[in-house]
Amino acid sequence: MTPQTVRVELAAAGGCDRSYDIRVGQGILAEIGPQLAAHKVTRAVVIADAAVVAQHARIALESLHAAGLDTLVLEVASGEGSKAAGEAARLWGDLAEAAVDRKTHIVAVGGGVVGDLAGFVAATYVRGLAVWQVPTTLVAQVDSAIGGKTGINLPAGKNLVGCFWQPRGVFSDINSLATLPKREYLSGLAEVVKYGVIRDESFFAWLEEHRQAVAAADPAALHHIILTSSRHKAEVVSQDEHETSGLRAILNYGHTFAHAFESASGYGRFLHGEAVSLGMVAAARLACRLGRIDSELVDRQNRLLAELGLPTDVDSVARELATDELLAIMRRDKKAVSGQLRFVLPTRLGHVELVDGISAADVAAVLETTGLEATG
Amino acid sequence: MTPQTVRVELAAAGGCDRSYDIRVGQGILAEIGPQLAAHKVTRAVVIADAAVVAQHARIALESLHAAGLDTLVLEVASGEGSKAAGEAARLWGDLAEAAVDRKTHIVAVGGGVVGDLAGFVAATYVRGLAVWQVPTTLVAQVDSAIGGKTGINLPAGKNLVGCFWQPRGVFSDINSLATLPKREYLSGLAEVVKYGVIRDESFFAWLEEHRQAVAAADPAALHHIILTSSRHKAEVVSQDEHETSGLRAILNYGHTFAHAFESASGYGRFLHGEAVSLGMVAAARLACRLGRIDSELVDRQNRLLAELGLPTDVDSVARELATDELLAIMRRDKKAVSGQLRFVLPTRLGHVELVDGISAADVAAVLETTGLEATG
């Protein structure tokens, strides 16, 4: 499979074209040095997840060195705990220590945690450094590395602090996924299934048909799902970069529930994608309860998630967590307005809508169901 | 004097006009409630300097209440020490605690510290809340509240972390200045003199002529200097919002030295404007040493600064601080590129240029002079 490029089209600002390319393929990590050199960059700070420093970050570094760039590596401990204000402050201090100037570019190598954290640090250091995203997990390649959302968590909730800060480019090297623990890989598939549910019925059907190759991380299947997911994400971001028209919100299908599950269970019990899978199950149930879809679609979605090894048993999760607390967290969600509950809900396979003014009673009912609709 | 309006013209982004108005006048703080109500805002969080909570913030609050807005007040301790990562984190937590959503507006009431800190918190909370600036010090009214620079300090240097985040509007109420300590008022005049030196020879002459009314904070003189300064700042920001063309850098005349004086002396010894006054003295000397201006202009600038009660004795300051440390700090300045020293230097009264590649020896010579050129 030849490497391919997906363009994220963005409106120019201050006379500068901010559009950028996502490169998808095997071995494209080695392109990063020549690419930055072509942008006349002479110094790069690689912010890397500790788990990938010895492997993927080293490939990026060697490519940068070979292209003549001066480099520095800053390591970030693996795990959601690093996406915190204290860690941002440590990195700001490290950049100051290294006398980093406005012409230095940041290269973020790792999963969603490093991409979001390094993106936020880049967005805010000396009022903005250029950043390149090098996602090394599936969830980052298909979702978080694309679109310019950066941020950190607060104890009160995920991603409550952050900026929109678009990268200069994204390098999604399929080879990076070979070292990914199975559980992390599978969790990334939740966002992939999501694109099928929200925008692409035929992609959903393709995933059903190729579920074994997808679950086994077959390279050809990977190439197809990363490329297709990147195209969907890029199209949505191009049309609603700052989440102002409401379109971009469709990407949050399943996420309002997911954030509540993650927050109430204390971050760490679920991988993000696992929480998204459970959130999609809950959201589909809610849509069904409100008469927007029938139970066949709920079952079809949940069956694919389960076949891909993703958790779908919302009932056991909901039994452990207090419904009141989940509702309180959802009211604090960034998409919430004046404490009103809003959800992205399907109307049919391949189409969703942002629905306002959903009653707490309906949400609670979905979380307190006895499990008749659950498939997991 | 009737209140007047200065427009900050900005390029639209995502179809939204981002231009905004600066209102200058006596008593215009009472306009804030009706203004926000006209923007359909229903909830505002007032972030206020502890020193002005009981007076100016209360006027703003009463105006907001009278216009039907729901409000919350968050207090910030007075002083540069509040412009820190820990304080930003505290405010983020307070906003989360209050379940602030994206439709809530922030109203920053205070001087540069609160404006920069509250602006940064607004820029980064849920990826961006609208903010209104209500500057209550002279330096904030003539400079920091206009133009969208927000940020916090790091131990390694001032304003090393921040974002560009334009306010929705600025309310510069001349009445606020009545409660300002004399020393703080005078320090604000450094930025006013700066506009004369960098862009406006006739304004400089006006300041010379009316120096007694200006030093005495006569309301008519205040109205003129705030309006004129706001116009200059607005014009420069309109032409180079993100400091990309180099034009906006002219506003940093005197500031590279000033930041070094402030940082090396541990923030707190000098008010910002006092450091800027000393920085302008040093920058003018440097320009003279490099043959860009003659010593008459150096003397004329320094005489006006001294007559307005501003410090100009760079020699005693330089004797106390290590030249090496000052140079190291200047190399870390945000405007520095690859450790090269850059300064904004006058070529004649009313005109400055950004000059690259200035040798450390020339800068050191200006700091280690025996004081022959000093007028203070």
Coordinates of C-alpha atoms in Angstrom, one line a residue, chain A residues 115-314:
Chain A
G115 CA -0.9 14.9 21.5
D116 CA -3.4 16.9 23.6
L117 CA -0.8 17.9 26.2
A118 CA 2.0 18.8 23.8
G119 CA -0.5 20.6 21.6
F120 CA -1.7 22.6 24.5
V121 CA 1.8 23.4 25.6
A122 CA 2.7 24.4 22.0
A123 CA -0.4 26.6 21.8
T124 CA 0.4 28.5 24.9
Y125 CA 4.2 28.7 25.1
V126 CA 5.4 32.2 23.9
R127 CA 1.8 32.6 22.6
G128 CA 2.1 29.7 20.2
L129 CA 4.7 27.3 18.7
A130 CA 4.1 25.3 15.6
V131 CA 3.3 21.6 16.3
W132 CA 3.4 18.4 14.3
Q133 CA 1.4 15.5 15.5
V134 CA 2.9 12.0 15.3
P135 CA 0.1 9.7 16.6
T136 CA 1.3 6.2 17.6
T137 CA -2.0 4.8 18.8
L138 CA -5.0 3.9 16.8
V139 CA -7.3 6.3 18.7
A140 CA -4.9 9.2 18.0
Q141 CA -4.5 8.3 14.4
V142 CA -8.2 8.1 13.6
D143 CA -9.3 10.9 15.9
S144 CA -7.4 13.0 18.4
A145 CA -4.3 14.0 16.4
I146 CA -6.5 15.5 13.7
G147 CA -8.5 18.8 14.1
G148 CA -6.6 21.0 16.5
K149 CA -8.3 20.2 19.8
T150 CA -5.7 20.4 22.5
G151 CA -6.1 20.3 26.2
I152 CA -5.7 19.0 29.7
N153 CA -8.0 17.5 32.3
L154 CA -9.1 19.1 35.6
P155 CA -10.1 17.0 38.6
A156 CA -13.6 18.2 37.8
G157 CA -13.7 16.8 34.3
K158 CA -11.8 15.8 31.1
N159 CA -10.6 18.4 28.6
L160 CA -12.0 21.3 30.6
V161 CA -8.9 23.4 29.7
G162 CA -7.5 23.8 26.2
C163 CA -7.2 25.7 23.0
F164 CA -7.9 25.1 19.3
W165 CA -4.5 24.9 17.9
Q166 CA -4.1 23.2 14.5
P167 CA -1.0 21.1 13.8
R168 CA 1.2 21.8 10.7
G169 CA 0.8 18.2 9.7
V170 CA 0.1 14.7 11.0
F171 CA 2.2 11.6 10.4
S172 CA 0.1 8.4 11.0
D173 CA 2.6 5.6 10.6
I174 CA 0.8 2.2 10.5
N175 CA 4.0 0.5 11.7
S176 CA 3.6 2.3 15.1
L177 CA 0.6 0.2 15.8
A178 CA 2.5 -3.0 15.8
T179 CA 3.8 -2.3 19.3
L180 CA 0.5 -1.2 20.7
P181 CA -1.0 -3.4 23.4
K182 CA -4.0 -5.4 22.1
R183 CA -6.4 -3.7 24.6
E184 CA -5.3 -0.2 23.5
Y185 CA -5.6 -1.2 19.8
L186 CA -9.1 -2.5 20.2
S187 CA -10.2 0.6 22.2
G188 CA -9.3 2.7 19.2
L189 CA -11.8 0.8 17.1
A190 CA -14.7 2.5 19.0
E191 CA -13.9 5.8 17.2
V192 CA -13.7 4.0 13.9
V193 CA -17.1 2.4 14.4
K194 CA -18.4 5.8 15.4
Y195 CA -17.6 7.3 11.9
G196 CA -19.7 4.5 10.4
V197 CA -22.7 5.3 12.7
I198 CA -22.5 9.1 12.4
R199 CA -21.6 9.5 8.7
D200 CA -21.0 6.4 6.6
E201 CA -23.4 3.5 6.4
S202 CA -21.2 1.7 3.8
F203 CA -18.1 2.0 5.9
F204 CA -20.1 0.5 8.8
A205 CA -21.0 -2.4 6.6
W206 CA -17.4 -2.8 5.4
L207 CA -16.3 -3.0 9.1
E208 CA -19.0 -5.7 9.7
E209 CA -17.7 -7.7 6.7
H210 CA -14.0 -7.3 7.6
R211 CA -14.4 -7.5 11.4
Q212 CA -11.9 -10.3 11.7
A213 CA -9.1 -8.6 9.7
V214 CA -9.9 -5.4 11.6
A215 CA -9.8 -7.0 15.0
A216 CA -6.5 -8.8 14.0
A217 CA -4.9 -5.4 12.9
D218 CA -4.2 -6.7 9.4
P219 CA -2.1 -3.9 7.7
A220 CA -4.4 -3.6 4.7
A221 CA -7.4 -3.3 6.9
L222 CA -5.6 -0.8 9.1
H223 CA -4.6 1.3 6.0
H224 CA -8.3 1.4 5.0
I225 CA -9.8 2.3 8.4
I226 CA -7.2 5.0 9.2
L227 CA -7.5 6.6 5.8
T228 CA -11.3 6.5 5.9
S229 CA -11.5 7.8 9.5
S230 CA -9.0 10.6 8.7
R231 CA -11.1 11.7 5.7
H232 CA -14.2 11.8 7.8
K233 CA -12.5 13.7 10.6
A234 CA -10.9 16.1 8.2
E235 CA -14.2 16.9 6.4
V236 CA -16.0 17.6 9.6
V237 CA -13.2 19.8 11.0
S238 CA -13.0 21.7 7.7
Q239 CA -16.6 22.6 7.9
D240 CA -16.7 23.5 11.5
E241 CA -13.3 24.1 12.9
H242 CA -14.2 25.8 16.1
E243 CA -17.4 23.8 16.9
T244 CA -19.5 26.9 16.2
S245 CA -22.0 25.6 13.7
G246 CA -22.9 22.5 15.6
L247 CA -21.6 20.2 12.9
R248 CA -18.4 19.2 14.6
A249 CA -20.4 18.2 17.7
I250 CA -21.5 15.0 15.8
L251 CA -18.0 13.7 16.4
N252 CA -19.0 13.6 20.1
Y253 CA -21.5 10.8 19.5
G254 CA -21.2 8.6 22.6
H255 CA -18.8 11.0 24.3
T256 CA -21.0 12.8 26.7
F257 CA -21.8 9.4 28.4
A258 CA -18.1 8.3 27.9
H259 CA -16.7 11.3 29.7
A260 CA -19.1 10.8 32.6
F261 CA -18.1 7.1 32.8
E262 CA -14.4 8.0 32.8
S263 CA -14.7 10.8 35.3
A264 CA -17.0 9.0 37.7
S265 CA -14.8 5.9 37.7
G266 CA -11.7 8.1 38.3
Y267 CA -9.9 8.0 34.9
G268 CA -7.8 4.9 34.5
R269 CA -10.4 2.1 34.8
F270 CA -11.5 2.5 31.2
L271 CA -9.4 3.3 28.2
H272 CA -11.0 6.3 26.4
G273 CA -12.2 4.1 23.5
E274 CA -13.7 1.6 25.9
A275 CA -15.6 4.4 27.5
V276 CA -16.7 5.6 24.0
S277 CA -18.0 2.2 23.2
L278 CA -20.1 2.1 26.3
G279 CA -21.1 5.7 25.6
M280 CA -22.3 4.7 22.1
V281 CA -24.3 1.9 23.6
A282 CA -25.9 4.3 26.1
A283 CA -26.5 6.9 23.4
A284 CA -28.1 4.4 21.0
R285 CA -30.4 3.3 23.8
L286 CA -31.3 6.8 24.6
A287 CA -32.2 7.4 20.9
C288 CA -34.3 4.3 20.9
R289 CA -36.1 5.3 24.1
L290 CA -36.9 8.7 22.5
G291 CA -38.3 6.9 19.4
R292 CA -35.6 8.2 17.1
I293 CA -34.3 4.7 16.0
D294 CA -35.6 1.2 16.4
S295 CA -33.9 -1.5 18.6
E296 CA -32.5 -3.3 15.5
L297 CA -30.1 -0.5 14.9
V298 CA -29.1 -0.5 18.6
D299 CA -28.4 -4.2 18.4
R300 CA -26.5 -3.9 15.1
Q301 CA -24.2 -1.2 16.5
N302 CA -23.7 -3.1 19.7
R303 CA -23.0 -6.4 18.0
L304 CA -20.2 -4.9 15.9
L305 CA -18.7 -3.2 18.9
A306 CA -18.8 -6.5 20.8
E307 CA -17.4 -8.5 17.8
L308 CA -14.4 -6.0 17.7
G309 CA -13.7 -6.8 21.4
L310 CA -15.1 -3.6 22.8
P311 CA -17.1 -3.4 26.1
T312 CA -20.9 -2.9 25.7
D313 CA -22.2 -3.9 29.1
V314 CA -23.5 -0.5 30.2

